[in-house]
XYZ file of C-alpha atoms in Angstrom:
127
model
C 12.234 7.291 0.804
C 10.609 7.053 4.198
C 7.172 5.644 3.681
C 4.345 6.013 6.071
C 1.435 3.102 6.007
C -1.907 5.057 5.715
C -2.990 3.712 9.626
C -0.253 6.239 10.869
C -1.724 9.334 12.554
C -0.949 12.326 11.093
C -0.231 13.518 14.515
C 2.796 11.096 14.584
C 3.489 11.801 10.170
C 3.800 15.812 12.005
C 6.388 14.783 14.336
C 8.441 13.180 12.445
C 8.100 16.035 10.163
C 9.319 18.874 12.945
C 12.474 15.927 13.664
C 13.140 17.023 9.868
C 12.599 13.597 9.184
C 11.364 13.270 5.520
C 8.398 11.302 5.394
C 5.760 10.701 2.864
C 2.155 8.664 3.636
C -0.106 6.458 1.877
C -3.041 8.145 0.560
C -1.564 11.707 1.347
C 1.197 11.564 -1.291
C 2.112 8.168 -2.679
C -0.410 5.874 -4.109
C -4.394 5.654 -2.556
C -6.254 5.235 0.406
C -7.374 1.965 1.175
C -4.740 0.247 -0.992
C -4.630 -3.793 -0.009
C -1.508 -5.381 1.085
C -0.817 -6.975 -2.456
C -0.920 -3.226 -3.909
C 1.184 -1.926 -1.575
C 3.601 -4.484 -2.015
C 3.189 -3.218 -5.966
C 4.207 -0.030 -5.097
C 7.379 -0.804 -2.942
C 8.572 -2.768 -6.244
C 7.836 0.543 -8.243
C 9.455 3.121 -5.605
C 13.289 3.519 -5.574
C 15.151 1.935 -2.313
C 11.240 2.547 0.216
C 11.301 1.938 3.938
C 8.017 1.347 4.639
C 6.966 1.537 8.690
C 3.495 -0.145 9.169
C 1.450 -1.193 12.420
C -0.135 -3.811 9.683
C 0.767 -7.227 11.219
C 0.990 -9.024 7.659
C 4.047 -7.168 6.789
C 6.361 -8.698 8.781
C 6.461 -12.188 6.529
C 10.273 -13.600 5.609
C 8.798 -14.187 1.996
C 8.113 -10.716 1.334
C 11.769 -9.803 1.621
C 13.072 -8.155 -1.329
C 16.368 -6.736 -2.356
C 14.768 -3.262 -3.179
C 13.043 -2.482 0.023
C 12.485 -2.548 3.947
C 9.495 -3.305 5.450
C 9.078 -2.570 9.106
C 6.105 -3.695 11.344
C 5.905 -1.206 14.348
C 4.160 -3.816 17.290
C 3.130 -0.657 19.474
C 0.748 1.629 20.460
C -0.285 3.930 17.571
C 1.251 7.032 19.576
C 4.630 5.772 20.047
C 5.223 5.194 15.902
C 7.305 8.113 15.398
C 9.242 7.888 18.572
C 10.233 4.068 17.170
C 10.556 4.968 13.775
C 13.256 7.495 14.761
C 14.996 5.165 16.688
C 15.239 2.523 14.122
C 16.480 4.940 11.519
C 19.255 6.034 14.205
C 20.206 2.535 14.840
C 24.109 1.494 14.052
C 22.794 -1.804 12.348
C 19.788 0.309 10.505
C 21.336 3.983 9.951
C 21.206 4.018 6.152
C 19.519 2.632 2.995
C 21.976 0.492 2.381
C 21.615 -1.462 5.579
C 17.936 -1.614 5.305
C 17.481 -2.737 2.005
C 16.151 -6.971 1.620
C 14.569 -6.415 5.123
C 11.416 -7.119 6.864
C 11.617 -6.244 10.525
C 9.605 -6.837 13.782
C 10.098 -3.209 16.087
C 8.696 -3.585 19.907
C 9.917 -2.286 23.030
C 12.235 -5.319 23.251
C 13.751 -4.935 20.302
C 14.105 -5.663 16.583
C 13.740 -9.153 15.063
C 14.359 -9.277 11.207
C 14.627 -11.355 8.070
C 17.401 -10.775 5.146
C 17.119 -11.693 1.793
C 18.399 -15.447 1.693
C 18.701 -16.132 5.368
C 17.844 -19.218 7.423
C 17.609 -17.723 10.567
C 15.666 -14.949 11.731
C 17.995 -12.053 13.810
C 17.498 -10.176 17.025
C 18.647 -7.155 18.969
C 17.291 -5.551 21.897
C 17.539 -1.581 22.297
């Protein structure tokens, strides 16, 4: 499941949507609006296999990683999301659930920094 933070614009949630790219949002249809960090991190424990794409800064945190999920925290403008969220589900290293699960990832216009599950070292790769 491709899971949309509730600070996405729908604008961007539509896009995705016409790339048939199947998304679902926060507070349209999964869980609340206004849910807190802590409850959203509830929910990705509850949800089978979620990426979750946020602009929320206090996602991308090593000790958040979990086996289940992917967490990635989009550092860009607000209208670029779904350009960037397509890219990083295109992406040879990113391209399926199975890569992306026990992730937490850091998406600019640089590149993507992540944490695994269990590593020392945070990663990098630029576009």
């Amino acid at each position: 499941m491709i899971l949309l933070d509730e600070n996405v614009l729908a604008s961007q949630r539509q896009l995705l949507r016409s790339w048939h790219i199947p998304v679902r949002q926060i507070g349209r249809e999964v869980g609340r609006k206004g849910l807190q960090d802590q409850e959203i991190l509830s929910l990705l424990h509850r949800l089978s296999s979620p990426t979750f794409f946020t602009r929320d800064r206090g996602f991308y945190n090593r000790k958040i990683c979990h086996k289940n999920y992917c967490i990635v925290y989009l550092d860009l403008r607000k209208e670029e999301v779904a350009v960037f969220v397509r890219r990083v589900l295109r992406h040879p290293r990113f391209n399926t659930k199975r890569k992306r699960m026990g992730i937490v990832m850091h998406v600019s216009h640089t590149g993507i920094r992540w944490w695994e599950v269990g590593a020392e070292q945070e990663q990098f790769i630029s576009w």
